[in-house]
Amino acid sequence: MRLQVVTAVTALAATSACQSRWSRDVDYKALSKMFSSSVKIYYPGSGNFEGASSRWSNLDISTVNIVVVPSTENDVVETVKFADKKKLPFLAYNSAHGAITTLGKMTRGIEIYMDQLSRVDVTKDGKTVTIAGGTKSKLVTDTLWNAGKQTVAGACECASYLSPGLGGGHGWLQGRHGLIADQFESMNIVVAKGTLATINSSPELWWAAKGPGHNFGIVTSVTSEIFDIEHKDWAIKIITFKGDKVEELYDAANKHLLKNGTQPADVISRSYWFNDPDADASNKASRPSTPPILPPSTPWTPSLSKRREAATPTSPNRKKAYEFFAENIRGSSVFNNWLVTFDGYSMQGVQSIGAKSTAFAFRDQNIPIGPLITYMPGGAELDDKAAKLGKQLRQILDEGSGREHAPAYVNYAFGDEGPK
Ligand SMILES: Cc1cc2nc3c(=O)[nH]c(=O)nc-3n(C[C@H](O)[C@H](O)[C@H](O)COP(=O)(O)OP(=O)(O)OC[C@H]3O[C@@H](n4cnc5c(N)ncnc54)[C@H](O)[C@@H]3O)c2cc1C
């Protein structure tokens, strides 16, 4: 125990020394002269630095040596130009929910924290909205709602609007209008050399920005299509079932509700597998945990967690997958907070858009699935074990779909799937 503590402290000291030496070697004063007056710069060791560089997932996180918080798009331009000149890696941080393991490949460099670039401006004709690059989903939904408008935004209010969108972007309204990216009409983007460009329907970059968009530049703002709110009311019903109902439940849901991905555009069904000791202790086979509710005039943007995609697996495989999951979360397993999420979004809007019109892949897939394994840090061996479990679950589900390999939604990807 004692040895472990000493090792950890030594490693921390070595990292801090390394970071501050690295920071001293680069003349950041030259960079700060180029900035607007409200830019913020955080160095390692400060509380602001810690806050701005921490991430939602601890797995394979990036290491950064300085945080620049731009307040204008020109601040982004100057930072990227500086990084290019000094041959320094740089990475945009938005709300830092991205959990792909390739982020860990950044072992030094400049974080460009988008937090101050937060604005939502509805255009005068009421047909579009311009959203700054660091705006959170919640601000977009709330601002539009107050103006009697809405657009497709991610289901989670705490993630940014743009980062899910650059990967395609699933959300509540996709059954009507398509993905978040399908609403984009133009964007301002700072590319690798630090050039600011406005792009819209013509260049190839426009095609590429919608799907694997995070790879091609830093988007400082986007203009998206908006719609009048047609239905102000919505309802939600949450029902908890015990694991022995898994086959029956999905068969019934598929037959009566989801209809193999052809449910009505306004019906969304999500299911979660997780360890609920209370439900296990109860002898009831199922229990409604909330009454149906119909609150008027409220946008709904709850927080959810998920990763990775596969198609609808057949029910024997769903049962096999469930049993594999249940076996690995039982009792005092370190993985007993494992959550598997099935996002049964409606697909009409997404599938009405030509597959080749954007780089977003797999428009034909119905249910993004996320085997999100949460556990206390315990070293590389435990990380490998968790990764192996996730892959095994994915494989079981995939075998049931009859495909050769799982198509991955880039925003849920683990990082080992390869570019294709
Ligand atoms: C709790 C939770 C809920 C989620 N809900 C949804 C959902 O409803 N729908 C959905 O589709 N996905 C969802 N996801 C997945 C989500 O799309 C990704 O995790 C996404 O990367 C998170 O966005 P972020 O702003 O936190 O990104 P960050 O982690 O800050 O960034 C992720 C990547 O995007 C890049 N990036 C960030 N901002 C910009 C920018 N302005 N220009 C260019 N590149 C940029 C970063 O450099 C990084 O590579 C969810 C994830 C979590 C953890």
Tab-separated table of C-alpha atoms in Angstrom, residues 138-320:
chain	number	residue	atom	x	y	z
A	138	LYS	CA	-28.979	22.948	-23.431
A	139	LEU	CA	-28.446	26.587	-24.383
A	140	VAL	CA	-29.416	25.782	-27.977
A	141	THR	CA	-32.594	23.926	-26.974
A	142	ASP	CA	-33.642	26.518	-24.368
A	143	THR	CA	-32.961	29.570	-26.547
A	144	LEU	CA	-34.803	28.127	-29.506
A	145	TRP	CA	-37.704	26.941	-27.343
A	146	ASN	CA	-38.149	30.449	-25.948
A	147	ALA	CA	-38.295	31.721	-29.535
A	148	GLY	CA	-40.941	29.111	-30.481
A	149	LYS	CA	-38.382	27.146	-32.506
A	150	GLN	CA	-36.495	23.879	-32.340
A	151	THR	CA	-33.836	21.917	-34.174
A	152	VAL	CA	-32.189	18.528	-33.853
A	153	ALA	CA	-29.768	18.569	-30.918
A	154	GLY	CA	-28.146	15.775	-28.904
A	155	ALA	CA	-30.264	14.105	-26.261
A	156	CYS	CA	-27.801	15.054	-23.534
A	157	GLU	CA	-27.934	18.670	-22.404
A	158	CYS	CA	-24.427	18.686	-20.954
A	159	ALA	CA	-22.544	17.836	-24.171
A	160	SER	CA	-21.826	20.527	-26.724
A	161	TYR	CA	-24.127	21.044	-29.703
A	162	LEU	CA	-21.340	20.822	-32.246
A	163	SER	CA	-19.214	17.877	-31.295
A	164	PRO	CA	-22.020	15.280	-31.493
A	165	GLY	CA	-23.093	17.027	-34.724
A	166	LEU	CA	-19.676	16.753	-36.365
A	167	GLY	CA	-19.996	12.982	-35.870
A	168	GLY	CA	-23.522	12.995	-37.341
A	169	GLY	CA	-25.452	13.550	-34.128
A	170	HIS	CA	-28.417	11.547	-32.836
A	171	GLY	CA	-31.259	13.396	-31.100
A	172	TRP	CA	-34.959	13.374	-30.245
A	173	LEU	CA	-36.096	15.140	-33.399
A	174	GLN	CA	-34.124	13.033	-35.880
A	175	GLY	CA	-37.227	11.033	-36.844
A	176	ARG	CA	-38.653	14.242	-38.293
A	177	HIS	CA	-35.652	16.126	-39.615
A	178	GLY	CA	-32.561	13.885	-39.756
A	179	LEU	CA	-29.325	14.050	-37.794
A	180	ILE	CA	-27.852	17.166	-36.190
A	181	ALA	CA	-25.391	17.448	-39.120
A	182	ASP	CA	-28.249	17.230	-41.611
A	183	GLN	CA	-29.422	20.627	-40.339
A	184	PHE	CA	-26.089	22.381	-40.998
A	185	GLU	CA	-26.255	25.060	-43.695
A	186	SER	CA	-22.775	26.566	-43.381
A	187	MET	CA	-19.888	26.652	-40.955
A	188	ASN	CA	-16.839	28.715	-40.072
A	189	ILE	CA	-13.887	26.399	-39.684
A	190	VAL	CA	-10.213	26.952	-38.824
A	191	VAL	CA	-8.152	24.376	-40.716
A	192	ALA	CA	-4.746	22.945	-39.767
A	193	LYS	CA	-2.584	25.853	-40.976
A	194	GLY	CA	-4.733	28.372	-39.139
A	195	THR	CA	-6.816	29.570	-42.100
A	196	LEU	CA	-10.408	30.537	-41.344
A	197	ALA	CA	-12.873	29.434	-44.021
A	198	THR	CA	-16.638	29.574	-44.389
A	199	ILE	CA	-17.870	26.417	-46.038
A	200	ASN	CA	-21.264	25.323	-47.300
A	201	SER	CA	-22.700	22.943	-49.820
A	202	SER	CA	-19.953	22.992	-52.481
A	203	PRO	CA	-16.500	21.862	-51.296
A	204	GLU	CA	-15.564	18.300	-50.432
A	205	LEU	CA	-14.748	19.500	-46.923
A	206	TRP	CA	-18.466	20.142	-46.451
A	207	TRP	CA	-19.201	16.467	-47.171
A	208	ALA	CA	-16.403	15.369	-44.824
A	209	ALA	CA	-17.395	17.719	-42.000
A	210	LYS	CA	-20.625	15.783	-41.470
A	211	GLY	CA	-19.636	12.437	-39.952
A	212	PRO	CA	-15.918	12.422	-39.164
A	213	GLY	CA	-15.952	16.233	-38.918
A	214	HIS	CA	-13.772	16.499	-35.794
A	215	ASN	CA	-10.770	15.483	-37.915
A	216	PHE	CA	-10.710	18.376	-40.366
A	217	GLY	CA	-10.580	21.594	-38.401
A	218	ILE	CA	-11.964	23.542	-35.473
A	219	VAL	CA	-15.460	24.797	-36.123
A	220	THR	CA	-15.954	28.232	-34.593
A	221	SER	CA	-19.614	28.517	-35.554
A	222	VAL	CA	-22.297	26.747	-37.526
A	223	THR	CA	-25.552	27.909	-39.076
A	224	SER	CA	-28.324	25.307	-38.852
A	225	GLU	CA	-31.900	24.989	-40.024
A	226	ILE	CA	-34.629	25.506	-37.401
A	227	PHE	CA	-38.338	24.702	-37.311
A	228	ASP	CA	-41.463	26.086	-35.656
A	229	ILE	CA	-42.466	24.015	-32.644
A	230	GLU	CA	-45.429	21.926	-33.745
A	231	HIS	CA	-46.032	19.873	-30.616
A	232	LYS	CA	-45.355	21.416	-27.251
A	233	ASP	CA	-46.336	18.402	-25.167
A	234	TRP	CA	-44.542	15.136	-24.754
A	235	ALA	CA	-44.848	12.118	-22.513
A	236	ILE	CA	-42.376	9.761	-20.927
A	237	LYS	CA	-42.946	6.409	-19.284
A	238	ILE	CA	-40.201	4.454	-17.548
A	239	ILE	CA	-40.762	0.788	-16.713
A	240	THR	CA	-38.271	-1.464	-14.951
A	241	PHE	CA	-38.143	-5.180	-15.786
A	242	LYS	CA	-36.134	-7.964	-14.261
A	243	GLY	CA	-33.623	-9.786	-16.432
A	244	ASP	CA	-35.734	-12.904	-16.856
A	245	LYS	CA	-38.079	-10.866	-19.055
A	246	VAL	CA	-35.426	-9.872	-21.562
A	247	GLU	CA	-36.623	-12.023	-24.465
A	248	GLU	CA	-40.325	-11.430	-23.948
A	249	LEU	CA	-39.820	-7.707	-23.474
A	250	TYR	CA	-37.814	-7.095	-26.632
A	251	ASP	CA	-40.051	-9.341	-28.709
A	252	ALA	CA	-43.075	-7.370	-27.554
A	253	ALA	CA	-41.363	-3.994	-27.996
A	254	ASN	CA	-40.223	-4.906	-31.468
A	255	LYS	CA	-43.622	-6.234	-32.497
A	256	HIS	CA	-45.831	-3.500	-31.068
A	257	LEU	CA	-43.666	-0.407	-30.666
A	258	LEU	CA	-40.469	-0.354	-32.700
A	259	LYS	CA	-41.700	-2.454	-35.620
A	260	ASN	CA	-38.153	-3.224	-36.778
A	261	GLY	CA	-37.185	0.422	-36.981
A	262	THR	CA	-40.423	1.654	-38.544
A	263	GLN	CA	-42.055	3.106	-35.439
A	264	PRO	CA	-43.853	6.474	-35.783
A	265	ALA	CA	-41.396	9.390	-36.099
A	266	ASP	CA	-42.380	10.741	-32.697
A	267	VAL	CA	-41.926	7.514	-30.739
A	268	ILE	CA	-38.549	6.857	-29.156
A	269	SER	CA	-37.761	3.854	-27.034
A	270	ARG	CA	-34.601	3.584	-24.989
A	271	SER	CA	-33.614	0.666	-22.836
A	272	TYR	CA	-30.825	0.269	-20.333
A	273	TRP	CA	-29.321	-2.808	-18.747
A	274	PHE	CA	-27.954	-2.106	-15.307
A	275	ASN	CA	-27.606	-3.534	-11.867
A	276	ASP	CA	-30.506	-2.445	-9.660
A	277	PRO	CA	-30.198	-4.192	-6.267
A	278	ASP	CA	-33.701	-3.016	-5.253
A	279	ALA	CA	-35.284	-4.642	-8.293
A	280	ASP	CA	-33.345	-7.828	-7.631
A	281	ALA	CA	-34.507	-7.894	-4.036
A	282	SER	CA	-38.141	-7.494	-5.066
A	283	ASN	CA	-40.164	-10.476	-6.218
A	284	LYS	CA	-42.145	-8.431	-8.664
A	285	ALA	CA	-41.432	-9.295	-12.262
A	286	SER	CA	-41.771	-5.696	-13.418
A	287	ARG	CA	-42.636	-2.368	-11.952
A	288	PRO	CA	-43.378	1.025	-13.429
A	289	SER	CA	-40.920	3.416	-11.821
A	290	THR	CA	-42.631	6.579	-12.969
A	291	PRO	CA	-46.196	7.439	-13.861
A	292	PRO	CA	-46.689	8.759	-17.396
A	293	ILE	CA	-46.284	12.532	-17.381
A	294	LEU	CA	-47.328	15.236	-19.756
A	295	PRO	CA	-45.741	18.544	-18.757
A	296	PRO	CA	-46.581	21.296	-21.188
A	297	SER	CA	-44.056	23.606	-22.818
A	298	THR	CA	-40.817	22.108	-21.572
A	299	PRO	CA	-37.877	21.048	-23.698
A	300	TRP	CA	-36.556	17.735	-22.452
A	301	THR	CA	-32.803	17.156	-22.463
A	302	PRO	CA	-31.786	14.576	-19.875
A	303	SER	CA	-28.246	13.341	-19.292
A	304	LEU	CA	-27.433	9.910	-20.652
A	305	SER	CA	-24.301	7.885	-21.239
A	306	LYS	CA	-23.476	5.577	-24.104
A	307	ARG	CA	-20.953	4.403	-26.670
A	308	ARG	CA	-20.784	2.334	-29.839
A	309	GLU	CA	-23.297	1.103	-32.344
A	310	ALA	CA	-24.647	-2.127	-33.700
A	311	ALA	CA	-27.811	-3.122	-35.536
A	312	THR	CA	-30.833	-4.707	-33.921
A	313	PRO	CA	-29.647	-8.119	-32.743
A	314	THR	CA	-31.968	-11.090	-32.927
A	315	SER	CA	-33.671	-12.025	-29.700
A	316	PRO	CA	-31.673	-15.249	-28.871
A	317	ASN	CA	-28.510	-13.184	-29.166
A	318	ARG	CA	-29.983	-10.424	-27.083
A	319	LYS	CA	-30.652	-13.047	-24.397
A	320	LYS	CA	-27.124	-14.448	-24.748
